[in-house]
XYZ file of C-alpha atoms in Angstrom:
773
model
C -0.016 -0.017 -0.131
C 1.243 3.421 -0.859
C 2.135 6.265 1.785
C -1.002 8.168 1.322
C -3.090 5.086 2.034
C -0.974 4.324 5.251
C -1.519 7.732 6.503
C -5.285 7.601 5.871
C -5.375 4.400 7.983
C -3.426 6.117 10.644
C -5.962 8.998 10.577
C -8.818 6.529 10.894
C -7.249 5.205 14.003
C -7.077 8.492 15.676
C -7.471 8.284 19.528
C -9.060 11.710 20.022
C -8.109 14.916 21.649
C -5.630 14.398 24.437
C -6.215 17.637 26.064
C -8.769 17.795 28.837
C -11.075 20.817 28.519
C -9.368 22.304 25.299
C -12.500 24.264 24.707
C -12.688 25.770 28.297
C -16.312 24.471 28.787
C -15.560 23.232 32.238
C -13.829 26.563 33.186
C -9.969 26.510 33.624
C -10.013 23.006 35.078
C -7.081 20.901 33.603
C -5.010 24.136 33.007
C -2.145 25.496 35.083
C -1.820 29.156 36.188
C -0.587 31.588 33.625
C 3.247 32.027 33.890
C 4.758 35.395 33.051
C 8.450 36.167 32.982
C 8.052 39.345 34.795
C 5.804 39.029 37.780
C 2.394 40.588 38.112
C 1.888 41.539 34.460
C -0.513 38.863 33.289
C -3.691 37.118 34.181
C -6.091 34.411 32.489
C -9.782 34.397 32.908
C -12.853 32.825 31.213
C -14.622 34.854 28.606
C -18.085 34.228 27.619
C -18.473 37.139 25.182
C -15.398 36.533 22.828
C -15.086 32.963 21.838
C -14.517 30.728 18.790
C -17.125 28.102 19.600
C -18.964 26.779 22.622
C -19.719 28.972 25.560
C -16.263 30.037 26.644
C -12.784 30.950 25.765
C -9.739 31.705 27.735
C -8.746 35.319 27.838
C -5.064 36.259 28.619
C -4.360 39.826 29.554
C -0.588 40.526 29.301
C 0.946 43.899 30.042
C 4.661 43.084 30.015
C 7.185 42.940 26.881
C 8.629 39.672 27.871
C 7.452 36.272 27.467
C 4.558 34.364 29.169
C 3.146 30.692 28.956
C -0.340 29.114 29.242
C -0.060 25.200 29.774
C -2.490 22.411 30.107
C -1.499 20.111 33.056
C -1.151 17.067 30.845
C 2.339 15.788 29.642
C 2.354 12.916 27.231
C 4.877 9.988 27.052
C 5.816 9.437 23.421
C 8.268 7.275 21.328
C 10.169 8.255 18.270
C 8.061 8.342 15.069
C 4.777 9.203 16.933
C 2.737 11.617 14.703
C 0.675 14.259 16.197
C -1.555 17.230 15.156
C -1.666 20.251 17.451
C -4.251 22.868 16.971
C -5.731 25.838 18.509
C -7.804 29.067 17.636
C -6.446 32.278 18.816
C -7.321 36.006 18.593
C -5.074 38.940 19.460
C -5.577 42.620 20.329
C -2.500 44.566 20.538
C 1.105 44.200 19.377
C 1.947 40.880 21.021
C 2.603 37.647 19.542
C 1.623 34.075 20.407
C 3.003 30.491 19.430
C 1.384 27.179 19.669
C 4.174 24.447 20.328
C 5.320 21.608 22.642
C 8.227 21.299 24.869
C 10.189 18.003 24.265
C 12.098 16.058 27.067
C 14.432 13.154 27.087
C 14.070 10.045 29.269
C 15.821 11.879 32.191
C 13.273 14.698 31.901
C 15.937 17.065 30.527
C 14.343 19.835 28.161
C 15.656 19.190 24.738
C 13.580 21.988 22.953
C 11.594 24.731 24.558
C 9.677 25.368 21.328
C 9.136 22.465 19.029
C 6.701 22.416 16.078
C 5.829 25.902 16.700
C 3.168 27.922 14.829
C 2.692 31.699 15.391
C 0.295 34.493 15.140
C 0.900 38.306 15.384
C -1.441 40.885 16.784
C -3.469 42.342 16.023
C -5.588 39.711 14.173
C -9.101 38.164 14.316
C -9.700 34.485 14.949
C -6.627 32.500 13.577
C -6.303 28.884 13.218
C -2.918 27.519 14.433
C -2.211 23.977 13.422
C 1.039 22.033 13.614
C 1.610 18.463 12.299
C 4.754 16.996 13.559
C 6.722 13.842 14.289
C 8.461 13.039 17.437
C 12.283 12.710 16.827
C 14.657 10.401 18.210
C 15.694 10.838 21.838
C 12.383 12.399 22.796
C 10.409 10.598 25.553
C 7.830 13.073 26.627
C 6.156 16.178 25.085
C 4.216 18.982 26.824
C 1.790 21.133 24.731
C 1.346 24.939 25.483
C 0.696 28.367 24.173
C 3.435 31.012 24.731
C 3.759 34.621 23.743
C 5.318 37.979 24.351
C 4.570 41.598 24.327
C 1.768 43.577 25.588
C -1.684 42.139 24.258
C -4.926 40.475 25.042
C -5.129 36.904 23.539
C -8.128 34.638 23.375
C -7.565 31.047 23.177
C -10.215 28.270 22.287
C -10.514 24.790 20.980
C -6.935 23.639 21.944
C -6.410 20.094 20.689
C -3.572 17.569 20.458
C -4.413 14.289 18.606
C -2.147 11.349 17.906
C -2.442 10.107 14.393
C -0.127 7.066 14.503
C 3.556 6.225 14.281
C 5.444 7.031 11.057
C 7.901 4.132 11.810
C 5.099 1.825 11.530
C 4.096 3.526 8.202
C 7.776 2.833 6.762
C 7.621 0.451 3.680
C 8.148 -3.013 5.093
C 10.551 -3.613 2.264
C 12.452 -0.354 2.899
C 16.304 -1.320 1.997
C 18.958 -0.348 4.649
C 20.610 1.897 1.885
C 20.377 2.980 -1.768
C 23.320 3.468 -4.032
C 24.242 5.340 -7.299
C 27.493 4.922 -9.054
C 29.493 6.315 -12.063
C 33.083 5.831 -13.193
C 34.106 8.724 -10.836
C 32.200 8.237 -7.559
C 29.617 6.040 -5.699
C 26.938 7.558 -3.609
C 25.187 5.621 -0.701
C 22.372 6.942 1.392
C 21.462 5.227 4.517
C 17.705 4.961 5.089
C 18.017 4.895 8.916
C 19.152 8.378 9.180
C 19.386 9.911 5.649
C 23.174 10.349 5.917
C 25.277 9.925 2.766
C 28.716 8.402 2.028
C 30.523 9.104 -1.196
C 33.661 7.140 -2.417
C 35.882 8.984 -4.859
C 37.099 6.157 -7.069
C 39.834 8.070 -8.416
C 41.819 8.434 -5.194
C 39.989 5.939 -2.982
C 38.834 8.487 -0.515
C 35.438 8.242 1.453
C 33.528 11.431 2.474
C 31.082 10.677 5.167
C 28.058 12.468 6.427
C 26.947 12.555 10.014
C 23.542 13.595 11.225
C 23.514 16.972 12.850
C 19.884 17.094 13.787
C 17.660 14.069 13.773
C 14.666 15.634 11.993
C 14.198 13.503 8.810
C 12.537 10.205 8.786
C 12.667 8.029 5.694
C 9.545 5.833 4.778
C 10.528 4.550 1.410
C 13.546 4.596 -0.899
C 14.374 3.245 -4.312
C 17.110 3.609 -7.110
C 16.870 3.317 -10.642
C 19.970 3.865 -12.788
C 21.417 7.243 -11.965
C 18.391 8.359 -9.855
C 17.092 7.626 -6.367
C 13.900 8.658 -4.821
C 13.285 9.000 -1.198
C 10.063 9.486 0.722
C 10.821 11.340 4.012
C 8.914 13.153 6.729
C 10.287 16.347 8.418
C 9.424 15.730 11.947
C 9.155 19.175 13.324
C 6.589 20.318 10.615
C 5.219 16.863 9.643
C 5.848 17.861 5.902
C 6.060 14.893 3.534
C 9.338 15.505 1.462
C 10.237 13.841 -1.604
C 14.049 13.728 -2.073
C 15.464 13.038 -5.516
C 19.097 12.227 -6.016
C 20.542 12.469 -9.488
C 24.075 11.448 -10.242
C 25.786 12.916 -13.319
C 26.732 10.455 -16.040
C 30.161 11.843 -16.723
C 31.226 14.016 -13.662
C 32.043 13.419 -10.080
C 28.865 15.288 -9.094
C 25.232 14.759 -7.904
C 22.360 16.881 -7.218
C 19.918 16.575 -4.121
C 16.492 18.014 -4.865
C 13.726 18.496 -2.166
C 10.147 18.671 -3.115
C 7.262 19.436 -0.581
C 4.019 21.191 -0.219
C 2.578 22.764 3.078
C 3.561 25.280 5.838
C 7.065 25.711 7.233
C 7.517 27.303 10.679
C 11.320 27.271 10.440
C 14.372 25.984 8.489
C 14.729 22.420 7.411
C 18.341 21.394 7.868
C 19.095 18.670 5.106
C 21.183 17.107 3.872
C 23.616 16.234 6.772
C 27.044 17.848 6.915
C 30.199 16.017 5.621
C 32.445 15.717 8.750
C 36.276 15.548 8.226
C 39.365 15.162 10.131
C 42.512 17.477 10.355
C 44.281 18.920 8.315
C 41.189 19.819 6.482
C 39.785 23.285 6.474
C 36.355 24.656 5.612
C 36.103 27.074 2.579
C 33.517 29.776 3.203
C 32.758 32.653 0.734
C 32.148 35.031 3.659
C 32.751 38.280 1.785
C 36.209 37.849 0.119
C 36.713 34.473 1.603
C 38.100 32.650 4.732
C 39.134 29.215 5.790
C 38.432 27.605 8.953
C 40.580 24.575 10.058
C 38.065 21.931 11.328
C 39.855 21.445 14.606
C 40.239 25.086 15.410
C 38.391 25.783 18.871
C 38.351 29.504 18.485
C 35.835 29.625 15.595
C 32.482 30.446 16.848
C 29.399 28.490 15.179
C 27.474 30.639 13.096
C 24.559 30.903 10.548
C 25.142 32.636 7.130
C 22.401 33.425 4.800
C 22.862 32.934 1.156
C 20.428 35.846 0.289
C 22.519 38.843 1.247
C 25.858 40.261 1.370
C 26.160 39.725 5.254
C 26.188 36.003 4.806
C 27.853 33.999 1.950
C 28.411 36.167 -1.075
C 28.534 33.270 -3.463
C 26.218 30.164 -3.110
C 28.689 27.541 -2.255
C 30.912 26.164 0.576
C 33.513 23.551 0.622
C 36.270 21.565 2.584
C 39.642 20.543 1.587
C 43.107 19.530 2.741
C 44.570 21.527 0.087
C 44.421 18.900 -2.519
C 41.304 16.769 -2.589
C 38.208 18.757 -1.871
C 34.285 18.382 -1.564
C 32.102 21.360 -2.201
C 28.294 22.119 -2.425
C 26.650 24.530 -4.733
C 23.341 25.899 -3.658
C 21.357 26.070 -6.879
C 18.328 27.552 -5.332
C 19.728 30.197 -2.894
C 16.977 32.787 -2.489
C 15.785 31.097 0.665
C 18.815 29.207 1.759
C 21.462 29.408 4.409
C 24.462 27.449 5.759
C 25.115 26.651 9.423
C 28.746 26.257 10.589
C 28.838 24.037 13.776
C 30.658 21.179 15.412
C 30.115 17.421 15.402
C 32.408 15.354 17.447
C 34.564 18.229 17.976
C 35.121 18.875 14.329
C 33.829 22.101 12.364
C 31.439 21.206 9.614
C 28.840 22.964 7.223
C 25.321 21.901 6.921
C 22.584 23.632 4.542
C 19.440 24.924 5.735
C 16.234 25.687 3.671
C 14.325 28.702 4.917
C 10.420 29.081 4.387
C 9.209 31.084 1.547
C 6.601 33.200 3.056
C 5.861 30.345 5.511
C 5.739 27.720 3.011
C 8.066 25.160 1.523
C 7.270 26.754 -1.841
C 9.530 25.662 -4.876
C 11.824 22.648 -5.176
C 15.084 23.140 -3.294
C 18.211 22.060 -5.054
C 22.066 21.429 -3.995
C 24.867 20.214 -6.053
C 27.736 18.179 -4.604
C 30.950 18.229 -6.340
C 34.090 16.016 -5.540
C 37.441 17.072 -6.646
C 40.696 14.857 -6.587
C 42.974 17.761 -6.567
C 43.301 21.570 -6.517
C 41.901 22.499 -3.154
C 40.198 25.802 -2.673
C 41.341 27.012 -6.077
C 39.575 24.118 -7.743
C 36.567 24.853 -5.669
C 36.554 28.403 -6.892
C 37.045 27.422 -10.613
C 34.190 24.959 -10.578
C 32.065 27.547 -9.134
C 33.071 30.024 -11.726
C 31.989 27.571 -14.458
C 28.626 27.376 -12.803
C 28.354 31.205 -12.626
C 29.050 31.484 -16.232
C 26.482 28.818 -16.948
C 23.681 30.560 -15.216
C 24.628 34.111 -16.525
C 26.325 35.536 -13.529
C 29.786 35.973 -15.206
C 30.145 39.309 -16.981
C 33.705 40.660 -17.239
C 34.890 44.254 -16.865
C 36.090 44.025 -20.473
C 32.476 43.320 -21.510
C 31.324 46.235 -19.207
C 34.010 48.603 -20.650
C 32.398 48.094 -24.042
C 29.149 49.484 -22.775
C 30.613 52.349 -20.726
C 34.236 53.645 -21.409
C 34.243 55.306 -17.892
C 34.736 51.731 -16.409
C 38.397 52.230 -17.457
C 38.554 55.091 -14.966
C 37.739 52.705 -12.273
C 40.291 49.926 -12.840
C 43.253 50.575 -10.571
C 41.621 53.633 -8.980
C 42.022 54.377 -5.426
C 38.498 54.912 -3.732
C 38.681 58.293 -1.770
C 36.151 59.443 0.879
C 37.140 62.956 1.895
C 35.177 64.918 4.639
C 36.384 68.373 4.571
C 36.459 71.566 2.497
C 38.316 72.520 -0.616
C 38.208 69.062 -2.374
C 39.831 70.479 -5.660
C 42.975 71.428 -3.562
C 43.069 67.882 -2.043
C 42.814 66.351 -5.560
C 45.691 68.690 -6.784
C 47.858 67.638 -3.864
C 47.105 64.006 -4.445
C 48.045 64.263 -8.055
C 51.293 66.270 -7.189
C 52.148 62.963 -5.071
C 51.631 60.776 -8.004
C 48.076 59.673 -7.131
C 46.481 59.945 -10.393
C 43.610 57.284 -10.693
C 40.948 58.270 -8.254
C 37.467 57.269 -7.486
C 36.061 60.384 -5.693
C 33.169 59.061 -3.671
C 31.919 62.158 -1.840
C 29.228 64.144 -3.442
C 30.197 67.795 -4.528
C 28.752 70.782 -5.973
C 28.415 70.782 -9.716
C 31.331 73.126 -10.667
C 33.616 70.792 -8.616
C 32.170 67.705 -10.391
C 33.064 69.342 -13.727
C 36.494 70.342 -12.832
C 37.215 66.813 -11.556
C 35.733 65.206 -14.611
C 38.101 67.466 -16.677
C 41.002 66.066 -14.476
C 40.217 62.514 -15.186
C 38.722 61.580 -11.821
C 35.866 59.151 -11.469
C 33.354 61.382 -9.833
C 30.753 59.521 -7.671
C 28.110 60.079 -4.884
C 26.347 58.133 -2.266
C 22.703 57.148 -2.783
C 20.382 54.738 -0.978
C 16.892 53.253 -1.601
C 16.107 51.452 1.679
C 15.651 53.573 4.728
C 12.343 55.706 5.205
C 11.905 57.738 8.285
C 8.292 58.413 9.510
C 8.091 62.264 8.896
C 6.330 62.527 12.387
C 9.845 61.899 13.844
C 11.545 64.632 11.987
C 11.052 67.123 14.860
C 13.097 64.761 17.190
C 16.139 64.520 14.846
C 19.170 66.651 14.408
C 18.762 66.381 10.761
C 16.810 64.843 7.781
C 18.827 62.678 5.398
C 18.490 64.059 1.899
C 18.074 60.624 0.440
C 15.099 59.508 2.457
C 12.257 59.199 0.127
C 9.732 60.541 2.604
C 6.911 60.236 0.218
C 7.161 56.365 0.580
C 5.774 56.579 4.017
C 3.705 54.594 4.960
C 2.320 53.058 1.687
C 5.517 51.728 0.146
C 7.325 50.401 3.133
C 7.767 46.641 3.949
C 5.246 45.055 6.176
C 6.005 41.805 8.193
C 3.865 38.887 8.450
C 2.227 40.274 11.483
C 1.026 43.332 9.355
C 3.514 45.722 11.214
C 6.259 47.736 9.548
C 9.980 46.348 9.557
C 12.292 48.307 11.538
C 15.532 49.253 9.855
C 18.376 51.728 10.302
C 18.132 53.600 13.612
C 18.889 57.237 14.010
C 19.670 58.767 17.440
C 17.360 61.797 18.232
C 18.182 65.102 19.894
C 16.427 63.666 23.021
C 19.014 60.674 23.175
C 16.264 58.122 21.972
C 16.681 55.903 18.938
C 14.218 56.243 16.119
C 14.121 53.467 13.556
C 13.418 53.851 9.859
C 11.059 51.693 7.942
C 12.351 49.761 5.083
C 11.320 50.679 1.410
C 9.941 47.750 -0.409
C 12.290 46.767 -3.147
C 9.307 46.495 -5.606
C 8.626 50.141 -5.097
C 12.308 51.365 -4.976
C 12.850 51.689 -8.519
C 10.297 54.512 -9.201
C 12.276 56.762 -6.655
C 15.434 56.106 -8.357
C 13.760 56.990 -11.724
C 12.588 60.240 -10.281
C 15.835 61.182 -8.299
C 18.773 60.268 -10.506
C 17.922 61.727 -13.826
C 16.974 65.037 -12.168
C 20.267 65.006 -10.225
C 22.362 64.383 -13.269
C 20.917 67.428 -15.004
C 22.894 69.640 -12.676
C 25.465 67.280 -11.176
C 27.300 65.455 -14.018
C 28.604 62.459 -11.991
C 30.170 59.637 -13.812
C 29.383 57.084 -11.109
C 27.030 56.322 -8.103
C 27.339 54.263 -5.063
C 23.998 52.607 -4.067
C 24.162 51.810 -0.259
C 22.875 48.507 1.366
C 21.317 46.912 -1.959
C 23.704 44.002 -2.007
C 24.401 44.136 1.814
C 21.060 43.723 3.443
C 19.148 40.411 3.006
C 16.593 39.856 0.309
C 13.283 40.569 2.167
C 9.728 39.389 2.261
C 7.049 41.746 2.151
C 3.435 41.162 3.303
C 1.912 44.635 2.186
C -1.264 43.717 0.350
C -0.347 46.226 -2.294
C 3.047 45.158 -3.080
C 3.674 41.493 -1.709
C 7.071 40.185 -2.301
C 9.061 37.029 -1.810
C 12.941 37.004 -1.404
C 13.182 36.047 -4.903
C 11.216 38.975 -6.052
C 13.259 41.294 -3.798
C 16.489 40.163 -5.403
C 15.046 40.614 -8.892
C 13.801 44.264 -8.116
C 17.244 45.099 -6.525
C 18.987 43.968 -9.514
C 16.755 45.842 -11.778
C 17.530 48.998 -9.593
C 21.191 48.400 -10.250
C 20.603 47.662 -13.871
C 18.746 50.993 -14.294
C 21.708 52.934 -12.870
C 24.450 51.151 -14.796
C 22.713 50.546 -18.009
C 19.926 53.159 -18.478
C 21.728 56.108 -16.642
C 25.127 54.925 -18.061
C 26.868 55.266 -14.772
C 29.730 53.380 -13.295
C 27.854 51.614 -10.346
C 28.843 50.312 -6.865
C 27.114 48.807 -3.973
C 27.824 47.769 -0.471
C 29.478 44.565 0.835
C 28.561 42.480 -2.205
C 26.750 39.389 -3.582
C 27.299 37.807 -6.928
C 23.615 38.059 -7.845
C 24.651 41.767 -8.912
C 27.858 40.929 -10.842
C 26.246 41.451 -14.214
C 24.668 44.808 -13.131
C 27.552 46.861 -11.540
C 31.299 47.366 -11.459
C 32.553 47.565 -7.858
C 31.831 46.563 -4.208
C 32.639 48.604 -1.068
C 33.119 45.935 1.488
C 34.101 42.728 -0.410
C 37.620 42.946 0.894
C 36.424 43.124 4.547
C 35.059 40.141 6.434
C 31.828 41.410 7.949
C 31.884 39.636 11.350
C 35.518 40.780 11.894
C 35.290 44.561 11.462
C 35.874 46.984 14.333
C 32.753 47.728 16.411
C 30.290 50.099 15.034
C 32.191 50.242 11.606
C 29.251 51.367 9.835
C 28.357 54.254 12.107
C 31.699 55.811 13.506
C 33.190 55.985 9.919
C 35.938 58.660 10.783
C 37.226 57.172 14.056
C 40.758 56.085 13.754
C 41.574 52.808 15.912
C 45.049 52.975 17.398
C 44.595 49.775 19.345
C 43.698 46.777 17.347
C 40.897 44.379 18.636
C 42.108 40.921 18.653
C 39.411 39.428 16.439
C 40.466 42.127 13.847
C 44.055 41.126 14.015
C 43.417 37.314 13.918
C 40.690 37.164 11.226
C 40.189 40.362 9.413
C 43.785 40.579 8.452
C 44.889 37.045 9.395
C 46.830 35.494 6.592
C 46.469 32.054 8.246
C 42.774 32.385 7.760
C 41.925 34.557 4.653
C 41.272 33.251 1.291
C 40.798 35.204 -1.915
C 37.689 33.204 -3.012
C 35.809 36.199 -4.433
C 38.958 37.109 -6.767
C 39.482 33.627 -7.790
C 35.867 33.688 -9.393
C 35.060 37.221 -10.210
C 38.295 39.296 -10.055
C 37.951 40.302 -13.731
C 34.202 40.995 -13.298
C 34.006 43.470 -10.386
C 36.618 45.783 -8.563
C 36.700 45.036 -4.765
C 37.409 47.512 -2.026
C 37.483 47.463 1.652
C 34.393 48.451 3.561
C 34.100 52.250 4.234
C 34.242 51.586 7.967
C 37.300 49.336 7.504
C 39.472 51.234 4.942
C 43.151 50.900 4.506
C 44.120 53.642 7.009
C 41.482 52.822 9.613
C 43.799 50.986 11.972
C 47.338 52.483 11.346
C 48.859 49.585 12.959
C 47.407 47.165 10.340
C 47.892 49.787 7.358
C 50.941 47.961 5.993
C 49.192 44.470 6.179
C 46.032 45.726 4.385
C 48.148 47.081 1.776
C 49.779 43.734 1.297
C 46.327 42.014 0.885
C 45.597 44.693 -1.799
C 48.715 43.818 -3.527
C 48.281 40.033 -3.337
C 44.678 40.146 -4.369
C 45.118 42.881 -7.142
C 42.590 45.063 -5.794
C 42.927 48.859 -5.081
C 42.843 50.535 -1.754
C 40.379 52.709 0.028
C 41.250 55.936 1.898
C 39.080 57.962 4.125
C 40.312 61.151 5.890
C 39.635 64.667 7.117
C 41.799 67.487 6.158
C 43.832 67.296 9.334
C 44.496 63.426 8.819
C 45.662 64.051 5.222
C 48.101 66.776 6.305
C 49.727 64.350 8.778
C 49.914 61.362 6.552
C 49.786 62.403 2.915
C 53.212 60.737 2.345
C 51.884 57.506 3.682
C 48.785 57.759 1.562
C 51.103 58.273 -1.460
C 53.136 55.261 -0.488
C 50.129 53.059 -0.565
C 48.992 54.244 -3.729
C 52.433 53.621 -5.427
C 52.695 50.149 -4.060
C 49.175 49.077 -4.872
C 47.600 50.845 -7.746
C 49.886 50.177 -10.538
C 49.618 46.416 -9.783
C 45.699 46.773 -9.565
C 45.920 48.532 -12.728
C 47.898 45.811 -14.397
C 45.750 43.077 -13.324
C 42.371 44.774 -13.311
C 40.883 43.042 -16.317
C 42.580 39.652 -15.639
C 41.298 36.389 -14.051
C 42.948 35.241 -10.993
C 43.961 31.650 -11.928
C 45.744 30.562 -8.919
C 46.621 31.228 -5.342
C 49.231 29.342 -3.520
C 50.592 28.956 0.044
C 54.371 28.866 -0.147
C 54.986 28.196 3.403
C 53.290 25.703 5.825
C 52.364 28.818 8.203
C 50.819 30.605 5.171
C 53.008 33.571 5.901
C 54.232 33.566 2.197
C 51.564 33.565 -0.520
C 51.394 33.850 -4.157
C 48.785 34.785 -6.649
C 48.774 34.230 -10.508
C 46.870 36.027 -13.165
C 45.780 35.136 -16.598
C 47.887 37.884 -18.177
C 51.096 36.223 -16.683
C 51.520 38.547 -13.631
C 52.627 36.809 -10.567
C 52.439 38.386 -7.216
C 54.342 36.989 -4.054
C 53.793 38.452 -0.650
C 55.527 37.732 2.540
C 53.424 38.387 5.644
C 56.054 36.883 7.878
C 58.984 38.309 9.951
C 61.712 36.373 7.990
C 62.933 36.843 4.387
C 61.697 34.366 1.741
C 63.743 33.291 -1.284
C 62.106 32.389 -4.580
C 63.449 29.488 -6.560
C 65.366 31.835 -8.730
C 66.973 33.317 -5.717
C 64.777 36.563 -5.482
C 64.482 37.686 -1.854
C 61.191 38.717 -0.500
C 61.605 40.891 2.452
C 59.535 40.428 5.689
C 56.223 42.371 5.173
C 57.316 42.750 1.404
C 56.321 41.681 -1.911
C 57.650 40.879 -5.298
C 55.866 41.107 -8.763
C 56.886 39.431 -12.019
C 55.439 39.894 -15.386
C 54.614 43.793 -15.159
């Protein structure tokens, strides 16, 4: 009998509602007193006027900001695979929220999860049906249902029900094989049906890659293999979703895809497949901004979750692990609602994918491609991803963009200058006297200054943004009103969350010391404001370039506004259309913040790709001009740590986009690290960023000139070239080398001892050597 038939039988065998007095027709009998985090801020009572059915409901009045809980007295002994449906009707007045869920316990009574299989509602709302179908995972021995919430609100609860529908372990196909396998001449893939973990043997080198379950949430009911394809029927325990897994092994490549299909609601991420766990000396390869490596046995690395749908996550849709030779990677082919989680299993760092809901549902099929490389390490990983990027249309080179806009050539090899002070033309003249010729001038200026700079061959630019919208009612509390806020967008064109409330964005400190949050402009509405603003600005201010803040930094967002609803995929599409408008229709050189490869075809540079987001100085985005004379340890270790950094972005996109440091992490931000930042620019073939006041310029102009002389001729020479290799020349990674497609080879010594190249050339400590210029 098929799976649907088995489930139908299970439904027929339902034992009824396990919650005594779930409709409150017997008062509050069978229910505990209301618990509140803050004492004395909540109460529960019967209500015979507002109810969903019957004569009564329970009304919860909560005045506090923190959490509360209303629990039936019952707890239920369970076994793995038990299938339940939990449901209730709720109504909310006020801004609070409520969640229907269960607490899970192990055999010793220890809490495993305080919120499992949760479903939420946000106030204010009329009667809302919350329902959660879930499966008890392994190691859970008891569950306790409850309604929880937070924030000031009045919540009505009625018709609370928990029904056991059967046990999915008993629904498993009696002929379920212990494993299914696929094989080609490169690799063999085996999936275990007890836990869904996979093993891959690379036949070329005899190496086995092994997955280990991170979270025990997928239960397999049926599995079969046919040729190069396997189909697996699974149930995601926390949501009760029936998931179809399709594995497809490539005929002539050491690769296979994993595709997940499901229909229904999702309250949180689905973490599958499991991570491959490896032993030292392997290291994780993570495209966190420019790129970083994490040795799997490094205890200093903190677990983290990185989204694939924004610049403050992974900026390219892949991850990998390698020992410097053999490697395994995964390409997220559906990244718009995906993330990766870096965590530990058995003390070893590993990476697992997570699939986020699309507006509360599973939505479209989710797909991941696994690739196994017998040699080449992180460089081979990047080159495989570059081939994938080219296939899906992301690879557009600067040479191609130059044919569309000759001003692109002004960008290649240009220092990015943010100057805060008077007489900008005098600063430019002084810079040119010092030999600083190629300049991207990012600060907005008056029309006559822009024209003069254009005549001098400067790439003139200005800041712009299409995200923040401040409520005009708050203007009277602020020290000033940002000229780029599209105030007319308030309130009709801002993003609303699933609770109907507006999303809080960038905060501004008012004259009264309080913080006032902006709303977030819906990406589907942003383009009309750009079409209105930019052409009018260019009529009087002849800029050649424009920097669009946040567009490739903040995550793609969902919008629940009834007039302009939006998925994350829609958000990405509209943001790319904004950048395309700037670069193509307006004919401007275009840049954006941090960076994400979805934007590569539509712009020319990123401010922030060189900087690793989690390892900037505190408040880097607010205290731009603050010079740090003491170096935070995290910045020293990771931001400029040659033991950790990898030029992953440059290995994929160096000839497509120019990468700069973040504007709160520029070359001269931490004087003690200035030399080392310059060396990374040299090694990667990327230009520097300077930010200064008049006073700082006067004190350090010769040092700025030194940076320019060391870096920019190299960045210019390789600016249109692909980075084809990156090598560690010493075991401690203190000496590194990059190779470019035009024959330029750059060697940098980050160490404290001289290094001698094979031809006898000496590379001094904190020095560099360039061949092929």
